[in-house]
Amino acid sequence: MSTYKILSDTSCDIPAAVLEQLDVTYVPFHVSFDTVQYLKELQDITPDEFYDKINAEKIYPKTSLPSMQDYMDAMEPVLQKGKDVFCICLTANFSGSYQSGVNAANILSEAYPERKIIVLDSACVTGSQGLLVYEACRMRDAGYSMEELLAVLDKQKYMTKINFTVDSLDYLQKGGRIGKAAALAGAILNIKPIIVMRDGELYPESKVRGHKKALKTIMDMTRNEIGSEKELYRVLLVRGEKERHATVEEMRQTLLAEGFDVMDEIWPVGITIGTHTGPTPIGICYIKKYEYVK
């Protein structure tokens, strides 16, 4: 039995059932469709319900990060049971969620001086953060102490990447990620952006014409980046709306047949990133397995 509990904010995009299997407590982000009422991710609304709503109502939602109180509410029951806390948060480049976790830890450390609380900036987002949490659970189950876990994760978080694309630029434009002219030109010319997440930052990698070419591009990028040492990496595919699931499953089966170590499940991109991308993201995430981190 481990002496500590792993927590993560919901930007890790691990499905609720998998979080339960991993014995991970989540701290929810919030989403609003009217800027008044906020719903807690996974508790009040699932990613699939989120995409159904924005598709049906053509609305642009707003997200809110977990508060310090949200983190305290998740951490304190663990501390009361005599366990320590290891908390993994969305990259601080995207959100103040990490700072909320740190503030909660500082307050609770005074109330529970005999307990240890570690809060980690994952430098990751969506499935790449989820893979980091997954690897943390593997290390926990292998008997790693919190200090040993931190030492590996501090290196491993920079050995993860996500290559993804979106079919529509509307939400990126609405969220200020691209300009109106670029969004209009993209729509007219059928341009699809190739976006990568690495080292805690999002970068536009390239642009291609057509959805099929965009999917082929992110597949080829993954092959080129880790194909020569695929046994060292764990691969995860993610998608937005459930209507994209069949397409992503074909991609998953292809990578599986090529010998990549691919996760069995496809994870939905959650509301944290889905608010900025809209319902159409498809991505391939990978992480170097902890056994090979030097």
mmCIF file of C-alpha atoms in Angstrom:
data_model
loop_
_atom_site.group_PDB
_atom_site.id
_atom_site.type_symbol
_atom_site.label_atom_id
_atom_site.label_comp_id
_atom_site.label_asym_id
_atom_site.label_seq_id
_atom_site.Cartn_x
_atom_site.Cartn_y
_atom_site.Cartn_z
ATOM 1 C CA MET A 1 0.000 0.000 0.000
ATOM 2 C CA SER A 2 1.433 3.349 -1.060
ATOM 3 C CA THR A 3 2.032 6.012 1.590
ATOM 4 C CA TYR A 4 0.954 8.796 -0.775
ATOM 5 C CA LYS A 5 -1.883 9.689 -3.103
ATOM 6 C CA ILE A 6 -1.524 11.063 -6.636
ATOM 7 C CA LEU A 7 -3.745 13.988 -7.648
ATOM 8 C CA SER A 8 -4.113 15.752 -10.985
ATOM 9 C CA ASP A 9 -6.181 18.577 -12.366
ATOM 10 C CA THR A 10 -8.576 17.489 -15.115
ATOM 11 C CA SER A 11 -6.464 19.013 -17.881
ATOM 12 C CA CYS A 12 -4.735 15.605 -17.935
ATOM 13 C CA ASP A 13 -7.800 14.414 -19.907
ATOM 14 C CA ILE A 14 -7.744 10.935 -18.374
ATOM 15 C CA PRO A 15 -11.302 9.531 -18.531
ATOM 16 C CA ALA A 16 -13.067 9.281 -15.169
ATOM 17 C CA ALA A 17 -13.186 5.465 -15.256
ATOM 18 C CA VAL A 18 -9.429 5.281 -15.897
ATOM 19 C CA LEU A 19 -8.710 7.767 -13.091
ATOM 20 C CA GLU A 20 -10.628 5.455 -10.762
ATOM 21 C CA GLN A 21 -8.667 2.423 -11.952
ATOM 22 C CA LEU A 22 -5.405 4.296 -11.404
ATOM 23 C CA ASP A 23 -6.560 5.501 -7.960
ATOM 24 C CA VAL A 24 -5.999 9.146 -8.910
ATOM 25 C CA THR A 25 -8.035 11.958 -7.355
ATOM 26 C CA TYR A 26 -8.865 14.737 -9.817
ATOM 27 C CA VAL A 27 -9.296 18.470 -9.297
ATOM 28 C CA PRO A 28 -11.772 19.834 -11.866
ATOM 29 C CA PHE A 29 -11.488 22.743 -14.216
ATOM 30 C CA HIS A 30 -14.760 24.641 -14.700
ATOM 31 C CA VAL A 31 -16.595 25.593 -17.881
ATOM 32 C CA SER A 32 -19.352 28.120 -18.530
ATOM 33 C CA PHE A 33 -21.610 28.575 -21.536
ATOM 34 C CA ASP A 34 -23.201 31.786 -20.250
ATOM 35 C CA THR A 35 -20.348 33.330 -18.165
ATOM 36 C CA VAL A 36 -22.577 32.962 -15.095
ATOM 37 C CA GLN A 37 -23.027 29.307 -14.234
ATOM 38 C CA TYR A 38 -19.862 27.204 -14.143
ATOM 39 C CA LEU A 39 -19.852 23.399 -14.406
ATOM 40 C CA LYS A 40 -17.126 21.159 -12.978
ATOM 41 C CA GLU A 41 -15.406 18.966 -15.544
ATOM 42 C CA LEU A 42 -16.101 15.231 -15.083
ATOM 43 C CA GLN A 43 -18.414 15.958 -12.138
ATOM 44 C CA ASP A 44 -21.065 18.063 -13.907
ATOM 45 C CA ILE A 45 -20.173 17.586 -17.561
ATOM 46 C CA THR A 46 -18.155 15.060 -19.579
ATOM 47 C CA PRO A 47 -16.017 15.962 -22.602
ATOM 48 C CA ASP A 48 -18.499 14.286 -24.974
ATOM 49 C CA GLU A 49 -21.390 16.277 -23.462
ATOM 50 C CA PHE A 50 -19.277 19.416 -23.798
ATOM 51 C CA TYR A 51 -18.689 18.851 -27.527
ATOM 52 C CA ASP A 52 -22.326 17.908 -28.136
ATOM 53 C CA LYS A 53 -23.375 21.211 -26.579
ATOM 54 C CA ILE A 54 -21.009 23.480 -28.468
ATOM 55 C CA ASN A 55 -21.893 21.723 -31.733
ATOM 56 C CA ALA A 56 -25.632 21.959 -31.159
ATOM 57 C CA GLU A 57 -25.683 25.548 -29.895
ATOM 58 C CA LYS A 58 -22.698 27.004 -31.787
ATOM 59 C CA ILE A 59 -21.394 28.695 -28.660
ATOM 60 C CA TYR A 60 -17.924 29.616 -27.452
ATOM 61 C CA PRO A 61 -17.487 28.525 -23.825
ATOM 62 C CA LYS A 62 -15.228 29.974 -21.154
ATOM 63 C CA THR A 63 -13.111 27.975 -18.737
ATOM 64 C CA SER A 64 -12.041 28.719 -15.193
ATOM 65 C CA LEU A 65 -9.114 27.140 -13.390
ATOM 66 C CA PRO A 66 -9.424 25.169 -10.148
ATOM 67 C CA SER A 67 -9.332 27.461 -7.155
ATOM 68 C CA MET A 68 -7.078 27.108 -4.145
ATOM 69 C CA GLN A 69 -10.150 25.835 -2.268
ATOM 70 C CA ASP A 70 -10.731 23.165 -4.938
ATOM 71 C CA TYR A 71 -7.221 21.890 -4.329
ATOM 72 C CA MET A 72 -7.612 22.036 -0.563
ATOM 73 C CA ASP A 73 -10.866 20.072 -0.810
ATOM 74 C CA ALA A 74 -9.040 17.344 -2.755
ATOM 75 C CA MET A 75 -5.873 17.301 -0.668
ATOM 76 C CA GLU A 76 -7.167 17.547 2.893
ATOM 77 C CA PRO A 77 -9.099 14.223 3.029
ATOM 78 C CA VAL A 78 -5.894 12.472 1.934
ATOM 79 C CA LEU A 79 -3.866 14.201 4.627
ATOM 80 C CA GLN A 80 -6.503 13.392 7.246
ATOM 81 C CA LYS A 81 -6.056 9.701 6.414
ATOM 82 C CA GLY A 82 -2.351 9.961 7.188
ATOM 83 C CA LYS A 83 -1.136 9.932 3.589
ATOM 84 C CA ASP A 84 1.075 12.369 1.694
ATOM 85 C CA VAL A 85 0.061 14.120 -1.544
ATOM 86 C CA PHE A 86 1.744 14.231 -4.946
ATOM 87 C CA CYS A 87 -0.131 16.628 -7.232
ATOM 88 C CA ILE A 88 0.454 17.033 -10.990
ATOM 89 C CA CYS A 89 -0.827 20.216 -12.681
ATOM 90 C CA LEU A 90 -1.293 21.684 -16.137
ATOM 91 C CA THR A 91 1.718 23.596 -17.465
ATOM 92 C CA ALA A 92 2.005 26.963 -15.724
ATOM 93 C CA ASN A 93 2.473 28.554 -19.178
ATOM 94 C CA PHE A 94 -1.231 27.922 -19.856
ATOM 95 C CA SER A 95 -2.955 28.422 -16.539
ATOM 96 C CA GLY A 96 -2.743 29.414 -12.893
ATOM 97 C CA SER A 97 -3.851 25.923 -11.849
ATOM 98 C CA TYR A 98 -0.318 25.067 -10.678
ATOM 99 C CA GLN A 99 -0.173 28.193 -8.526
ATOM 100 C CA SER A 100 -3.557 27.338 -6.991
ATOM 101 C CA GLY A 101 -2.132 23.937 -6.066
ATOM 102 C CA VAL A 102 0.996 25.484 -4.575
ATOM 103 C CA ASN A 103 -1.050 27.954 -2.519
ATOM 104 C CA ALA A 104 -3.251 25.139 -1.202
ATOM 105 C CA ALA A 105 -0.189 23.073 -0.318
ATOM 106 C CA ASN A 106 1.387 25.972 1.588
ATOM 107 C CA ILE A 107 -1.719 26.448 3.728
ATOM 108 C CA LEU A 108 -2.272 22.741 4.392
ATOM 109 C CA SER A 109 1.402 22.178 5.231
ATOM 110 C CA GLU A 110 0.931 24.451 8.227
ATOM 111 C CA ALA A 111 -2.149 22.524 9.366
ATOM 112 C CA TYR A 112 -0.515 19.117 8.746
ATOM 113 C CA PRO A 113 3.221 19.661 9.411
ATOM 114 C CA GLU A 114 3.861 15.922 9.667
ATOM 115 C CA ARG A 115 2.680 15.314 6.089
ATOM 116 C CA LYS A 116 4.432 15.998 2.783
ATOM 117 C CA ILE A 117 2.809 17.717 -0.210
ATOM 118 C CA ILE A 118 4.562 17.967 -3.584
ATOM 119 C CA VAL A 119 3.009 19.998 -6.420
ATOM 120 C CA LEU A 120 4.533 19.506 -9.870
ATOM 121 C CA ASP A 121 4.244 21.763 -12.910
ATOM 122 C CA SER A 122 3.856 19.075 -15.587
ATOM 123 C CA ALA A 123 5.040 21.315 -18.470
ATOM 124 C CA CYS A 124 2.373 19.331 -20.352
ATOM 125 C CA VAL A 125 -1.258 19.537 -21.398
ATOM 126 C CA THR A 126 -4.094 17.162 -22.377
ATOM 127 C CA GLY A 127 -2.906 13.636 -23.272
ATOM 128 C CA SER A 128 0.775 14.387 -22.688
ATOM 129 C CA GLN A 129 -0.065 15.381 -19.105
ATOM 130 C CA GLY A 130 -2.258 12.294 -18.866
ATOM 131 C CA LEU A 131 0.648 10.076 -19.903
ATOM 132 C CA LEU A 132 2.820 11.723 -17.249
ATOM 133 C CA VAL A 133 0.172 10.927 -14.619
ATOM 134 C CA TYR A 134 -0.071 7.371 -15.962
ATOM 135 C CA GLU A 135 3.695 6.885 -15.671
ATOM 136 C CA ALA A 136 3.610 8.366 -12.159
ATOM 137 C CA CYS A 137 1.082 5.722 -11.180
ATOM 138 C CA ARG A 138 3.282 2.984 -12.613
ATOM 139 C CA MET A 139 6.198 4.237 -10.534
ATOM 140 C CA ARG A 140 4.014 4.496 -7.434
ATOM 141 C CA ASP A 141 2.924 0.892 -7.918
ATOM 142 C CA ALA A 142 6.572 -0.136 -8.400
ATOM 143 C CA GLY A 143 7.345 1.250 -4.939
ATOM 144 C CA TYR A 144 8.897 4.615 -5.785
ATOM 145 C CA SER A 145 8.942 7.161 -2.955
ATOM 146 C CA MET A 146 7.592 10.655 -3.645
ATOM 147 C CA GLU A 147 11.133 12.019 -3.844
ATOM 148 C CA GLU A 148 12.150 9.305 -6.329
ATOM 149 C CA LEU A 149 8.984 9.967 -8.303
ATOM 150 C CA LEU A 150 9.714 13.696 -8.489
ATOM 151 C CA ALA A 151 13.295 13.111 -9.653
ATOM 152 C CA VAL A 152 12.118 11.010 -12.612
ATOM 153 C CA LEU A 153 9.088 13.135 -13.537
ATOM 154 C CA ASP A 154 11.186 16.321 -13.584
ATOM 155 C CA LYS A 155 13.148 14.756 -16.474
ATOM 156 C CA GLN A 156 10.338 12.727 -18.031
ATOM 157 C CA LYS A 157 8.013 15.705 -18.488
ATOM 158 C CA TYR A 158 10.427 17.028 -21.124
ATOM 159 C CA MET A 159 10.415 13.654 -22.901
ATOM 160 C CA THR A 160 6.793 13.927 -23.960
ATOM 161 C CA LYS A 161 5.175 15.555 -26.971
ATOM 162 C CA ILE A 162 1.826 15.919 -28.709
ATOM 163 C CA ASN A 163 1.374 16.394 -32.464
ATOM 164 C CA PHE A 164 -2.155 17.448 -33.350
ATOM 165 C CA THR A 165 -4.363 19.144 -35.893
ATOM 166 C CA VAL A 166 -7.820 20.701 -36.024
ATOM 167 C CA ASP A 167 -10.324 20.635 -38.869
ATOM 168 C CA SER A 168 -11.720 24.109 -38.173
ATOM 169 C CA LEU A 169 -9.934 27.315 -37.184
ATOM 170 C CA ASP A 170 -13.030 29.014 -35.739
ATOM 171 C CA TYR A 171 -12.258 28.387 -32.081
ATOM 172 C CA LEU A 172 -8.554 29.204 -32.412
ATOM 173 C CA GLN A 173 -9.571 32.515 -33.963
ATOM 174 C CA LYS A 174 -12.246 33.215 -31.357
ATOM 175 C CA GLY A 175 -9.770 32.527 -28.566
ATOM 176 C CA GLY A 176 -7.222 34.901 -30.070
ATOM 177 C CA ARG A 177 -4.752 32.181 -31.063
ATOM 178 C CA ILE A 178 -4.885 33.200 -34.728
ATOM 179 C CA GLY A 179 -6.142 36.300 -36.531
ATOM 180 C CA LYS A 180 -9.384 36.663 -38.483
ATOM 181 C CA ALA A 181 -7.551 36.906 -41.807
ATOM 182 C CA ALA A 182 -5.675 33.673 -41.184
ATOM 183 C CA ALA A 183 -8.893 31.912 -40.158
ATOM 184 C CA LEU A 184 -10.708 33.137 -43.267
ATOM 185 C CA ALA A 185 -7.852 32.160 -45.568
ATOM 186 C CA GLY A 186 -7.662 28.767 -43.899
ATOM 187 C CA ALA A 187 -11.354 28.156 -44.463
ATOM 188 C CA ILE A 188 -11.225 29.203 -48.120
ATOM 189 C CA LEU A 189 -8.064 27.242 -48.952
ATOM 190 C CA ASN A 190 -8.888 24.217 -46.755
ATOM 191 C CA ILE A 191 -5.716 24.824 -44.730
ATOM 192 C CA LYS A 192 -5.189 22.667 -41.638
ATOM 193 C CA PRO A 193 -2.617 23.671 -39.013
ATOM 194 C CA ILE A 194 -0.147 21.188 -37.560
ATOM 195 C CA ILE A 195 0.390 22.150 -33.925
ATOM 196 C CA VAL A 196 2.850 20.649 -31.474
ATOM 197 C CA MET A 197 3.102 20.802 -27.700
ATOM 198 C CA ARG A 198 6.584 20.479 -26.286
ATOM 199 C CA ASP A 199 8.484 21.883 -23.306
ATOM 200 C CA GLY A 200 5.327 23.424 -21.901
ATOM 201 C CA GLU A 201 4.515 25.496 -24.991
ATOM 202 C CA LEU A 202 2.271 25.244 -28.069
ATOM 203 C CA TYR A 203 3.941 25.848 -31.415
ATOM 204 C CA PRO A 204 2.484 26.045 -34.942
ATOM 205 C CA GLU A 205 4.681 23.539 -36.766
ATOM 206 C CA SER A 206 3.338 23.775 -40.312
ATOM 207 C CA LYS A 207 0.219 24.049 -42.476
ATOM 208 C CA VAL A 208 -1.124 21.544 -44.981
ATOM 209 C CA ARG A 209 -4.086 21.387 -47.308
ATOM 210 C CA GLY A 210 -6.845 18.964 -46.459
ATOM 211 C CA HIS A 211 -7.860 16.896 -43.445
ATOM 212 C CA LYS A 212 -6.443 13.592 -44.711
ATOM 213 C CA LYS A 213 -3.051 15.144 -45.370
ATOM 214 C CA ALA A 214 -3.058 16.689 -41.884
ATOM 215 C CA LEU A 215 -3.674 13.289 -40.296
ATOM 216 C CA LYS A 216 -0.958 11.694 -42.434
ATOM 217 C CA THR A 217 1.413 14.477 -41.396
ATOM 218 C CA ILE A 218 1.009 13.916 -37.644
ATOM 219 C CA MET A 219 1.376 10.159 -38.180
ATOM 220 C CA ASP A 220 4.592 10.685 -40.167
ATOM 221 C CA MET A 221 5.932 13.128 -37.572
ATOM 222 C CA THR A 222 5.452 10.529 -34.846
ATOM 223 C CA ARG A 223 7.157 7.836 -36.947
ATOM 224 C CA ASN A 224 10.108 10.105 -37.702
ATOM 225 C CA GLU A 225 10.510 11.274 -34.104
ATOM 226 C CA ILE A 226 10.337 7.981 -32.199
ATOM 227 C CA GLY A 227 9.971 5.204 -34.766
ATOM 228 C CA SER A 228 13.612 4.108 -34.528
ATOM 229 C CA GLU A 229 13.270 3.484 -30.769
ATOM 230 C CA LYS A 230 9.544 2.902 -30.466
ATOM 231 C CA GLU A 231 9.970 0.358 -27.672
ATOM 232 C CA LEU A 232 11.097 3.163 -25.346
ATOM 233 C CA TYR A 233 7.882 5.169 -25.730
ATOM 234 C CA ARG A 234 4.216 4.915 -24.811
ATOM 235 C CA VAL A 235 1.798 6.352 -27.386
ATOM 236 C CA LEU A 236 -1.722 7.714 -26.863
ATOM 237 C CA LEU A 237 -4.250 9.007 -29.384
ATOM 238 C CA VAL A 238 -6.739 11.723 -28.443
ATOM 239 C CA ARG A 239 -9.770 13.216 -30.157
ATOM 240 C CA GLY A 240 -12.402 15.899 -29.702
ATOM 241 C CA GLU A 241 -16.009 15.082 -30.551
ATOM 242 C CA LYS A 242 -17.019 11.409 -30.489
ATOM 243 C CA GLU A 243 -17.742 11.546 -34.235
ATOM 244 C CA ARG A 244 -13.948 11.528 -34.725
ATOM 245 C CA HIS A 245 -13.509 8.273 -32.822
ATOM 246 C CA ALA A 246 -13.642 5.858 -35.778
ATOM 247 C CA THR A 247 -11.016 7.815 -37.716
ATOM 248 C CA VAL A 248 -8.690 7.921 -34.714
ATOM 249 C CA GLU A 249 -9.190 4.203 -34.077
ATOM 250 C CA GLU A 250 -7.956 3.498 -37.614
ATOM 251 C CA MET A 251 -4.847 5.549 -36.862
ATOM 252 C CA ARG A 252 -4.364 3.688 -33.579
ATOM 253 C CA GLN A 253 -4.607 0.309 -35.286
ATOM 254 C CA THR A 254 -2.087 1.384 -37.920
ATOM 255 C CA LEU A 255 0.483 2.441 -35.307
ATOM 256 C CA LEU A 256 -0.183 -0.741 -33.339
ATOM 257 C CA ALA A 257 0.472 -2.852 -36.450
ATOM 258 C CA GLU A 258 3.739 -0.965 -36.956
ATOM 259 C CA GLY A 259 4.953 -2.025 -33.509
ATOM 260 C CA PHE A 260 4.300 1.099 -31.487
ATOM 261 C CA ASP A 261 3.277 0.618 -27.837
ATOM 262 C CA VAL A 262 -0.150 2.262 -28.130
ATOM 263 C CA MET A 263 -2.625 2.694 -25.278
ATOM 264 C CA ASP A 264 -5.774 0.574 -25.656
ATOM 265 C CA GLU A 265 -8.168 3.474 -25.185
ATOM 266 C CA ILE A 266 -8.571 6.713 -27.124
ATOM 267 C CA TRP A 267 -9.000 9.608 -24.689
ATOM 268 C CA PRO A 268 -11.274 12.592 -25.363
ATOM 269 C CA VAL A 269 -9.600 15.987 -25.312
ATOM 270 C CA GLY A 270 -11.133 17.726 -22.305
ATOM 271 C CA ILE A 271 -12.665 21.149 -21.880
ATOM 272 C CA THR A 272 -9.399 22.924 -20.977
ATOM 273 C CA ILE A 273 -7.979 22.585 -24.482
ATOM 274 C CA GLY A 274 -11.289 21.857 -26.227
ATOM 275 C CA THR A 275 -12.442 25.398 -25.440
ATOM 276 C CA HIS A 276 -9.578 26.714 -27.583
ATOM 277 C CA THR A 277 -9.612 24.075 -30.346
ATOM 278 C CA GLY A 278 -13.342 23.464 -30.675
ATOM 279 C CA PRO A 279 -14.709 19.969 -31.327
ATOM 280 C CA THR A 280 -12.297 18.857 -34.070
ATOM 281 C CA PRO A 281 -8.845 18.133 -32.552
ATOM 282 C CA ILE A 282 -7.065 14.863 -33.293
ATOM 283 C CA GLY A 283 -3.664 14.235 -31.755
ATOM 284 C CA ILE A 284 -0.913 11.728 -31.106
ATOM 285 C CA CYS A 285 0.877 11.970 -27.758
ATOM 286 C CA TYR A 286 3.923 10.078 -26.604
ATOM 287 C CA ILE A 287 6.162 9.838 -23.562
ATOM 288 C CA LYS A 288 9.401 8.046 -22.815
ATOM 289 C CA LYS A 289 8.623 5.236 -20.353
ATOM 290 C CA TYR A 290 10.055 5.788 -16.915
ATOM 291 C CA GLU A 291 12.284 2.706 -17.162
ATOM 292 C CA TYR A 292 14.326 4.450 -19.879
ATOM 293 C CA VAL A 293 14.623 7.910 -18.321
ATOM 294 C CA LYS A 294 18.232 8.672 -17.496
#
